[in-house]
Amino acid sequence: MKKFWEFFQWLLLIGFIIAIAFILNSYRYLIYALIGASVLYFLLRKIIASRLSKQNGNRNVQYSINGKPLTLRMRKLTTFVVLLLLVYIMVVSVFSVSPGLERKEFMLTHPNWVAVTPSIRNLSADIQRGKTKYAYIDLEYQFTAGGDAYTQKIHKAEKQYSFFPIIGRGAFEAMRIELLTRARKKNIDQEYVLFYNPQDPEQQQFFLANDSFYLQRSLLCDILFVYGVLFIIILIVALSFRIRR
C-alpha cells in the first residue's frame, strides 16, 4: 500500500508537470527555463557547492527523504530543480504579460510559417464566473490559403483578469465591455495576425494583440497581486498591534 501511494504521488506530480509545461503553456518555455537555470547554476556553482558542503559538515542538520539520508549530490540536484522552477515561473510570467513578445517568439521559432491578416467575422465577450473570474473574447476568423477558404472559431482568444474582488453584476458587465472595446479596437487597427503552416494550413496560431505590456492578461500576476495585497494588509495589521503594545 505504501509503494502504491508513492507511485500515485509520482504519477500525480508528473501529470501536473505535463499539464503546466506542455498543455497550458508552450513546451518551448520549459526549454528556455532549462537553459536559463543551467547558466545560472553554472555561474553560481561555487557558491552553491560551498553552502551545501558547509551544511553537510554540520552534524546538527540532518537531511532525509523517507528515512534515507540525502547525499550531497542529491541536494545539488534538488537545488537545480528549485532554480529551474523559479526560472520557469519567471519565463511564463514575462510571456503572459507581453502579447508582443509572445508573438515575436513564435515568429522566430516558426520561420517557415506564413503570416496573414484574416477577416474576423464574429467578435463577442463574456464573463467566466466561479473561483477564477475573468472576461474573455470569443471570435471567428476566415482566411484563404492555396485557393481554399479556412474558417476557425477560437474560444477565449483573449482574457482579462480583474485583480480585485468583483461584486455585483455591474462590475462584471463593466469588465466585459472593457475587454470587448479593446478587442474591437485591435480589429479596427488590424493589429491581429494569423500564422499558418503552408504545408498544412490546418495548423494555425492566432494572435489578437501586440501590446508590449498588458498586466491584466496574466492569471499568475493576478494571483500574485491578490496574495501580495493580502500579505501587505496582514503585515500592516500585525505592525499596528505591535506599535500599540
PDB file of C-alpha atoms in Angstrom:
ATOM      1  CA  MET A   1       0.000   0.000   0.000  1.00  0.00           C
ATOM      2  CA  LYS A   2       2.868   2.371   0.812  1.00  0.00           C
ATOM      3  CA  LYS A   3       4.563   1.721  -2.550  1.00  0.00           C
ATOM      4  CA  PHE A   4       1.264   2.236  -4.347  1.00  0.00           C
ATOM      5  CA  TRP A   5       0.795   5.589  -2.592  1.00  0.00           C
ATOM      6  CA  GLU A   6       4.341   6.644  -3.507  1.00  0.00           C
ATOM      7  CA  PHE A   7       3.732   5.608  -7.127  1.00  0.00           C
ATOM      8  CA  PHE A   8       0.465   7.569  -7.151  1.00  0.00           C
ATOM      9  CA  GLN A   9       2.220  10.658  -5.792  1.00  0.00           C
ATOM     10  CA  TRP A  10       4.892  10.492  -8.503  1.00  0.00           C
ATOM     11  CA  LEU A  11       2.227   9.908 -11.160  1.00  0.00           C
ATOM     12  CA  LEU A  12       0.270  12.924  -9.925  1.00  0.00           C
ATOM     13  CA  LEU A  13       3.416  15.079  -9.944  1.00  0.00           C
ATOM     14  CA  ILE A  14       4.342  14.002 -13.490  1.00  0.00           C
ATOM     15  CA  GLY A  15       0.785  14.693 -14.689  1.00  0.00           C
ATOM     16  CA  PHE A  16       0.870  18.139 -13.107  1.00  0.00           C
ATOM     17  CA  ILE A  17       4.215  18.943 -14.774  1.00  0.00           C
ATOM     18  CA  ILE A  18       2.945  17.770 -18.178  1.00  0.00           C
ATOM     19  CA  ALA A  19      -0.219  19.869 -17.831  1.00  0.00           C
ATOM     20  CA  ILE A  20       1.687  23.024 -16.859  1.00  0.00           C
ATOM     21  CA  ALA A  21       4.643  22.668 -19.246  1.00  0.00           C
ATOM     22  CA  PHE A  22       3.009  21.168 -22.340  1.00  0.00           C
ATOM     23  CA  ILE A  23      -0.759  21.818 -22.263  1.00  0.00           C
ATOM     24  CA  LEU A  24      -1.356  25.140 -20.504  1.00  0.00           C
ATOM     25  CA  ASN A  25       1.893  26.669 -21.785  1.00  0.00           C
ATOM     26  CA  SER A  26       4.265  26.172 -24.688  1.00  0.00           C
ATOM     27  CA  TYR A  27       6.895  23.456 -24.181  1.00  0.00           C
ATOM     28  CA  ARG A  28       9.442  25.975 -25.503  1.00  0.00           C
ATOM     29  CA  TYR A  29       9.103  27.950 -22.255  1.00  0.00           C
ATOM     30  CA  LEU A  30      10.390  24.904 -20.388  1.00  0.00           C
ATOM     31  CA  ILE A  31      13.378  24.740 -22.744  1.00  0.00           C
ATOM     32  CA  TYR A  32      14.136  28.438 -22.147  1.00  0.00           C
ATOM     33  CA  ALA A  33      13.874  27.892 -18.394  1.00  0.00           C
ATOM     34  CA  LEU A  34      16.152  24.856 -18.586  1.00  0.00           C
ATOM     35  CA  ILE A  35      18.785  26.880 -20.463  1.00  0.00           C
ATOM     36  CA  GLY A  36      18.462  29.825 -18.062  1.00  0.00           C
ATOM     37  CA  ALA A  37      18.632  27.631 -14.956  1.00  0.00           C
ATOM     38  CA  SER A  38      21.680  25.776 -16.335  1.00  0.00           C
ATOM     39  CA  VAL A  39      23.504  29.068 -16.989  1.00  0.00           C
ATOM     40  CA  LEU A  40      22.656  30.399 -13.524  1.00  0.00           C
ATOM     41  CA  TYR A  41      23.669  27.141 -11.869  1.00  0.00           C
ATOM     42  CA  PHE A  42      26.968  27.169 -13.784  1.00  0.00           C
ATOM     43  CA  LEU A  43      27.678  30.758 -12.683  1.00  0.00           C
ATOM     44  CA  LEU A  44      26.687  30.097  -9.061  1.00  0.00           C
ATOM     45  CA  ARG A  45      28.012  26.538  -8.722  1.00  0.00           C
ATOM     46  CA  LYS A  46      30.924  27.505  -6.468  1.00  0.00           C
ATOM     47  CA  ILE A  47      28.639  29.380  -4.061  1.00  0.00           C
ATOM     48  CA  ILE A  48      26.086  26.555  -4.093  1.00  0.00           C
ATOM     49  CA  ALA A  49      28.741  23.864  -3.561  1.00  0.00           C
ATOM     50  CA  SER A  50      30.349  25.741  -0.654  1.00  0.00           C
ATOM     51  CA  ARG A  51      27.000  26.307   1.069  1.00  0.00           C
ATOM     52  CA  LEU A  52      25.959  22.679   0.686  1.00  0.00           C
ATOM     53  CA  SER A  53      29.341  21.386   1.885  1.00  0.00           C
ATOM     54  CA  LYS A  54      29.098  23.567   4.998  1.00  0.00           C
ATOM     55  CA  GLN A  55      25.633  22.205   5.702  1.00  0.00           C
ATOM     56  CA  ASN A  56      26.949  18.682   5.170  1.00  0.00           C
ATOM     57  CA  GLY A  57      29.642  19.248   7.806  1.00  0.00           C
ATOM     58  CA  ASN A  58      27.114  20.383  10.393  1.00  0.00           C
ATOM     59  CA  ARG A  59      26.012  17.268  12.303  1.00  0.00           C
ATOM     60  CA  ASN A  60      23.099  19.113  13.868  1.00  0.00           C
ATOM     61  CA  VAL A  61      21.449  19.427  10.467  1.00  0.00           C
ATOM     62  CA  GLN A  62      20.080  16.170   9.037  1.00  0.00           C
ATOM     63  CA  TYR A  63      18.539  15.678   5.624  1.00  0.00           C
ATOM     64  CA  SER A  64      16.478  12.661   4.667  1.00  0.00           C
ATOM     65  CA  ILE A  65      13.769  11.511   2.271  1.00  0.00           C
ATOM     66  CA  ASN A  66      11.506   8.746   3.557  1.00  0.00           C
ATOM     67  CA  GLY A  67      14.126   7.940   6.206  1.00  0.00           C
ATOM     68  CA  LYS A  68      17.007   7.684   3.717  1.00  0.00           C
ATOM     69  CA  PRO A  69      19.925  10.135   4.023  1.00  0.00           C
ATOM     70  CA  LEU A  70      20.060  12.864   1.402  1.00  0.00           C
ATOM     71  CA  THR A  71      23.507  12.904  -0.180  1.00  0.00           C
ATOM     72  CA  LEU A  72      25.386  15.995  -1.332  1.00  0.00           C
ATOM     73  CA  ARG A  73      24.766  15.025  -4.967  1.00  0.00           C
ATOM     74  CA  MET A  74      21.027  14.707  -4.366  1.00  0.00           C
ATOM     75  CA  ARG A  75      20.979  18.093  -2.669  1.00  0.00           C
ATOM     76  CA  LYS A  76      22.722  19.657  -5.672  1.00  0.00           C
ATOM     77  CA  LEU A  77      20.057  18.126  -7.907  1.00  0.00           C
ATOM     78  CA  THR A  78      17.313  19.456  -5.602  1.00  0.00           C
ATOM     79  CA  THR A  79      18.889  22.910  -5.721  1.00  0.00           C
ATOM     80  CA  PHE A  80      18.926  22.828  -9.538  1.00  0.00           C
ATOM     81  CA  VAL A  81      15.268  21.713  -9.673  1.00  0.00           C
ATOM     82  CA  VAL A  82      14.228  24.586  -7.379  1.00  0.00           C
ATOM     83  CA  LEU A  83      16.243  27.016  -9.514  1.00  0.00           C
ATOM     84  CA  LEU A  84      14.613  25.592 -12.663  1.00  0.00           C
ATOM     85  CA  LEU A  85      11.145  26.066 -11.139  1.00  0.00           C
ATOM     86  CA  LEU A  86      11.852  29.702 -10.241  1.00  0.00           C
ATOM     87  CA  VAL A  87      13.250  30.493 -13.691  1.00  0.00           C
ATOM     88  CA  TYR A  88      10.297  28.737 -15.366  1.00  0.00           C
ATOM     89  CA  ILE A  89       7.794  30.810 -13.364  1.00  0.00           C
ATOM     90  CA  MET A  90       9.670  33.939 -14.378  1.00  0.00           C
ATOM     91  CA  VAL A  91       9.705  32.953 -18.074  1.00  0.00           C
ATOM     92  CA  VAL A  92       5.974  32.155 -18.117  1.00  0.00           C
ATOM     93  CA  SER A  93       5.199  35.411 -16.282  1.00  0.00           C
ATOM     94  CA  VAL A  94       7.143  37.517 -18.802  1.00  0.00           C
ATOM     95  CA  PHE A  95       5.421  35.947 -21.810  1.00  0.00           C
ATOM     96  CA  SER A  96       1.995  36.067 -20.166  1.00  0.00           C
ATOM     97  CA  VAL A  97       2.102  39.858 -19.680  1.00  0.00           C
ATOM     98  CA  SER A  98       3.587  40.639 -23.112  1.00  0.00           C
ATOM     99  CA  PRO A  99       1.494  39.635 -26.150  1.00  0.00           C
ATOM    100  CA  GLY A 100       4.052  41.344 -28.400  1.00  0.00           C
ATOM    101  CA  LEU A 101       6.934  39.277 -27.028  1.00  0.00           C
ATOM    102  CA  GLU A 102       4.863  36.120 -27.344  1.00  0.00           C
ATOM    103  CA  ARG A 103       4.202  36.937 -30.994  1.00  0.00           C
ATOM    104  CA  LYS A 104       7.889  37.638 -31.741  1.00  0.00           C
ATOM    105  CA  GLU A 105       8.926  34.400 -30.041  1.00  0.00           C
ATOM    106  CA  PHE A 106       6.503  32.460 -32.255  1.00  0.00           C
ATOM    107  CA  MET A 107       7.802  34.195 -35.386  1.00  0.00           C
ATOM    108  CA  LEU A 108      11.414  33.311 -34.537  1.00  0.00           C
ATOM    109  CA  THR A 109      10.633  29.683 -33.706  1.00  0.00           C
ATOM    110  CA  HIS A 110       8.377  29.187 -36.770  1.00  0.00           C
ATOM    111  CA  PRO A 111      10.261  30.948 -39.611  1.00  0.00           C
ATOM    112  CA  ASN A 112       8.566  28.875 -42.331  1.00  0.00           C
ATOM    113  CA  TRP A 113       5.024  29.706 -41.258  1.00  0.00           C
ATOM    114  CA  VAL A 114       3.117  32.308 -43.288  1.00  0.00           C
ATOM    115  CA  ALA A 115       1.682  35.431 -41.627  1.00  0.00           C
ATOM    116  CA  VAL A 116      -1.677  36.713 -42.922  1.00  0.00           C
ATOM    117  CA  THR A 117      -4.364  39.115 -41.760  1.00  0.00           C
ATOM    118  CA  PRO A 118      -7.591  37.101 -41.654  1.00  0.00           C
ATOM    119  CA  SER A 119     -11.097  38.509 -41.722  1.00  0.00           C
ATOM    120  CA  ILE A 120     -12.762  38.489 -38.298  1.00  0.00           C
ATOM    121  CA  ARG A 121     -16.398  37.572 -38.777  1.00  0.00           C
ATOM    122  CA  ASN A 122     -17.715  37.345 -35.216  1.00  0.00           C
ATOM    123  CA  LEU A 123     -16.410  39.006 -32.072  1.00  0.00           C
ATOM    124  CA  SER A 124     -18.053  38.699 -28.662  1.00  0.00           C
ATOM    125  CA  ALA A 125     -17.151  38.915 -24.982  1.00  0.00           C
ATOM    126  CA  ASP A 126     -18.410  37.071 -21.929  1.00  0.00           C
ATOM    127  CA  ILE A 127     -17.543  36.511 -18.257  1.00  0.00           C
ATOM    128  CA  GLN A 128     -16.110  33.373 -16.677  1.00  0.00           C
ATOM    129  CA  ARG A 129     -17.597  33.117 -13.212  1.00  0.00           C
ATOM    130  CA  GLY A 130     -16.597  30.883 -10.336  1.00  0.00           C
ATOM    131  CA  LYS A 131     -13.446  30.864  -8.229  1.00  0.00           C
ATOM    132  CA  THR A 132     -11.378  32.398 -11.056  1.00  0.00           C
ATOM    133  CA  LYS A 133     -13.239  35.326 -12.564  1.00  0.00           C
ATOM    134  CA  TYR A 134     -12.210  36.930 -15.828  1.00  0.00           C
ATOM    135  CA  ALA A 135     -13.615  38.386 -19.032  1.00  0.00           C
ATOM    136  CA  TYR A 136     -12.828  36.621 -22.283  1.00  0.00           C
ATOM    137  CA  ILE A 137     -13.184  37.085 -26.033  1.00  0.00           C
ATOM    138  CA  ASP A 138     -14.702  34.583 -28.466  1.00  0.00           C
ATOM    139  CA  LEU A 139     -14.071  35.152 -32.164  1.00  0.00           C
ATOM    140  CA  GLU A 140     -14.352  33.575 -35.577  1.00  0.00           C
ATOM    141  CA  TYR A 141     -11.974  34.329 -38.436  1.00  0.00           C
ATOM    142  CA  GLN A 142     -11.604  33.336 -42.084  1.00  0.00           C
ATOM    143  CA  PHE A 143      -8.622  33.330 -44.426  1.00  0.00           C
ATOM    144  CA  THR A 144      -7.619  31.905 -47.791  1.00  0.00           C
ATOM    145  CA  ALA A 145      -4.571  29.721 -48.449  1.00  0.00           C
ATOM    146  CA  GLY A 146      -3.778  27.930 -51.711  1.00  0.00           C
ATOM    147  CA  GLY A 147      -7.184  28.845 -53.117  1.00  0.00           C
ATOM    148  CA  ASP A 148      -9.053  27.237 -50.220  1.00  0.00           C
ATOM    149  CA  ALA A 149     -11.001  29.142 -47.548  1.00  0.00           C
ATOM    150  CA  TYR A 150     -10.489  28.226 -43.900  1.00  0.00           C
ATOM    151  CA  THR A 151     -12.759  29.216 -41.027  1.00  0.00           C
ATOM    152  CA  GLN A 152     -11.809  28.829 -37.388  1.00  0.00           C
ATOM    153  CA  LYS A 153     -13.570  29.620 -34.115  1.00  0.00           C
ATOM    154  CA  ILE A 154     -11.468  30.453 -31.053  1.00  0.00           C
ATOM    155  CA  HIS A 155     -12.930  30.188 -27.578  1.00  0.00           C
ATOM    156  CA  LYS A 156     -11.293  32.526 -25.050  1.00  0.00           C
ATOM    157  CA  ALA A 157      -8.879  34.028 -27.568  1.00  0.00           C
ATOM    158  CA  GLU A 158      -8.046  36.786 -25.076  1.00  0.00           C
ATOM    159  CA  LYS A 159      -8.615  37.106 -21.315  1.00  0.00           C
ATOM    160  CA  GLN A 160      -8.686  39.937 -18.836  1.00  0.00           C
ATOM    161  CA  TYR A 161      -8.389  39.336 -15.094  1.00  0.00           C
ATOM    162  CA  SER A 162      -9.810  41.675 -12.502  1.00  0.00           C
ATOM    163  CA  PHE A 163      -7.004  41.984  -9.876  1.00  0.00           C
ATOM    164  CA  PHE A 164      -9.727  42.939  -7.393  1.00  0.00           C
ATOM    165  CA  PRO A 165     -12.685  41.046  -5.940  1.00  0.00           C
ATOM    166  CA  ILE A 166     -15.666  41.772  -8.184  1.00  0.00           C
ATOM    167  CA  ILE A 167     -19.045  42.165  -6.511  1.00  0.00           C
ATOM    168  CA  GLY A 168     -22.277  42.715  -8.415  1.00  0.00           C
ATOM    169  CA  ARG A 169     -23.391  42.244 -11.994  1.00  0.00           C
ATOM    170  CA  GLY A 170     -22.488  45.829 -12.894  1.00  0.00           C
ATOM    171  CA  ALA A 171     -18.805  45.242 -12.210  1.00  0.00           C
ATOM    172  CA  PHE A 172     -18.855  42.057 -14.278  1.00  0.00           C
ATOM    173  CA  GLU A 173     -20.524  43.879 -17.169  1.00  0.00           C
ATOM    174  CA  ALA A 174     -18.029  46.769 -17.000  1.00  0.00           C
ATOM    175  CA  MET A 175     -15.114  44.328 -17.244  1.00  0.00           C
ATOM    176  CA  ARG A 176     -16.723  42.553 -20.207  1.00  0.00           C
ATOM    177  CA  ILE A 177     -17.358  45.818 -22.056  1.00  0.00           C
ATOM    178  CA  GLU A 178     -13.803  46.998 -21.407  1.00  0.00           C
ATOM    179  CA  LEU A 179     -12.320  43.859 -22.948  1.00  0.00           C
ATOM    180  CA  LEU A 180     -14.756  43.923 -25.890  1.00  0.00           C
ATOM    181  CA  THR A 181     -13.870  47.571 -26.591  1.00  0.00           C
ATOM    182  CA  ARG A 182     -10.185  46.665 -26.517  1.00  0.00           C
ATOM    183  CA  ALA A 183     -10.721  43.729 -28.917  1.00  0.00           C
ATOM    184  CA  ARG A 184     -12.778  45.852 -31.329  1.00  0.00           C
ATOM    185  CA  LYS A 185     -10.005  48.449 -31.404  1.00  0.00           C
ATOM    186  CA  LYS A 186      -7.491  45.713 -32.240  1.00  0.00           C
ATOM    187  CA  ASN A 187      -9.846  44.641 -35.029  1.00  0.00           C
ATOM    188  CA  ILE A 188     -10.205  48.168 -36.454  1.00  0.00           C
ATOM    189  CA  ASP A 189      -6.439  48.758 -36.306  1.00  0.00           C
ATOM    190  CA  GLN A 190      -5.885  45.256 -37.770  1.00  0.00           C
ATOM    191  CA  GLU A 191      -3.321  44.588 -35.076  1.00  0.00           C
ATOM    192  CA  TYR A 192      -4.128  40.892 -35.056  1.00  0.00           C
ATOM    193  CA  VAL A 193      -2.228  38.343 -37.157  1.00  0.00           C
ATOM    194  CA  LEU A 194      -2.551  34.678 -38.058  1.00  0.00           C
ATOM    195  CA  PHE A 195       0.332  32.296 -38.686  1.00  0.00           C
ATOM    196  CA  TYR A 196      -0.286  29.060 -40.568  1.00  0.00           C
ATOM    197  CA  ASN A 197       1.852  26.193 -41.798  1.00  0.00           C
ATOM    198  CA  PRO A 198       1.989  26.311 -45.636  1.00  0.00           C
ATOM    199  CA  GLN A 199       2.484  22.534 -45.673  1.00  0.00           C
ATOM    200  CA  ASP A 200      -0.664  22.059 -43.582  1.00  0.00           C
ATOM    201  CA  PRO A 201      -2.920  25.157 -43.356  1.00  0.00           C
ATOM    202  CA  GLU A 202      -4.965  23.444 -40.655  1.00  0.00           C
ATOM    203  CA  GLN A 203      -2.061  24.178 -38.276  1.00  0.00           C
ATOM    204  CA  GLN A 204      -2.695  27.776 -37.213  1.00  0.00           C
ATOM    205  CA  GLN A 205      -1.779  30.212 -34.444  1.00  0.00           C
ATOM    206  CA  PHE A 206      -3.805  33.391 -33.943  1.00  0.00           C
ATOM    207  CA  PHE A 207      -2.610  36.492 -32.065  1.00  0.00           C
ATOM    208  CA  LEU A 208      -5.158  39.189 -31.295  1.00  0.00           C
ATOM    209  CA  ALA A 209      -2.933  41.832 -29.665  1.00  0.00           C
ATOM    210  CA  ASN A 210       0.624  43.088 -29.992  1.00  0.00           C
ATOM    211  CA  ASP A 211       0.989  45.060 -26.745  1.00  0.00           C
ATOM    212  CA  SER A 212       4.434  45.174 -25.203  1.00  0.00           C
ATOM    213  CA  PHE A 213       2.875  45.031 -21.727  1.00  0.00           C
ATOM    214  CA  TYR A 214      -0.640  44.041 -20.662  1.00  0.00           C
ATOM    215  CA  LEU A 215      -0.720  43.057 -16.989  1.00  0.00           C
ATOM    216  CA  GLN A 216      -4.436  42.122 -16.837  1.00  0.00           C
ATOM    217  CA  ARG A 217      -3.779  39.268 -19.259  1.00  0.00           C
ATOM    218  CA  SER A 218      -1.843  37.166 -16.742  1.00  0.00           C
ATOM    219  CA  LEU A 219      -3.506  34.831 -14.256  1.00  0.00           C
ATOM    220  CA  LEU A 220      -0.204  34.408 -12.416  1.00  0.00           C
ATOM    221  CA  CYS A 221       0.181  38.157 -11.910  1.00  0.00           C
ATOM    222  CA  ASP A 222      -3.439  38.320 -10.809  1.00  0.00           C
ATOM    223  CA  ILE A 223      -2.805  35.670  -8.152  1.00  0.00           C
ATOM    224  CA  LEU A 224       0.441  37.279  -7.014  1.00  0.00           C
ATOM    225  CA  PHE A 225      -1.253  40.679  -6.829  1.00  0.00           C
ATOM    226  CA  VAL A 226      -4.160  39.414  -4.724  1.00  0.00           C
ATOM    227  CA  TYR A 227      -1.928  37.479  -2.318  1.00  0.00           C
ATOM    228  CA  GLY A 228       0.527  40.394  -2.246  1.00  0.00           C
ATOM    229  CA  VAL A 229      -2.237  42.773  -1.182  1.00  0.00           C
ATOM    230  CA  LEU A 230      -3.419  40.307   1.472  1.00  0.00           C
ATOM    231  CA  PHE A 231       0.144  39.935   2.757  1.00  0.00           C
ATOM    232  CA  ILE A 232       0.593  43.716   2.980  1.00  0.00           C
ATOM    233  CA  ILE A 233      -2.723  44.083   4.852  1.00  0.00           C
ATOM    234  CA  ILE A 234      -1.771  41.334   7.325  1.00  0.00           C
ATOM    235  CA  LEU A 235       1.665  42.925   7.776  1.00  0.00           C
ATOM    236  CA  ILE A 236       0.154  46.363   8.435  1.00  0.00           C
ATOM    237  CA  VAL A 237      -2.320  44.918  10.951  1.00  0.00           C
ATOM    238  CA  ALA A 238       0.453  42.983  12.725  1.00  0.00           C
ATOM    239  CA  LEU A 239       2.684  46.065  12.906  1.00  0.00           C
ATOM    240  CA  SER A 240      -0.171  48.238  14.184  1.00  0.00           C
ATOM    241  CA  PHE A 241      -0.863  45.782  17.048  1.00  0.00           C
ATOM    242  CA  ARG A 242       2.828  45.691  17.864  1.00  0.00           C
ATOM    243  CA  ILE A 243       3.083  49.507  17.947  1.00  0.00           C
ATOM    244  CA  ARG A 244       0.029  49.752  20.219  1.00  0.00           C
ATOM    245  CA  ARG A 245       1.692  47.444  22.712  1.00  0.00           C
TER     246      ARG A 245
END
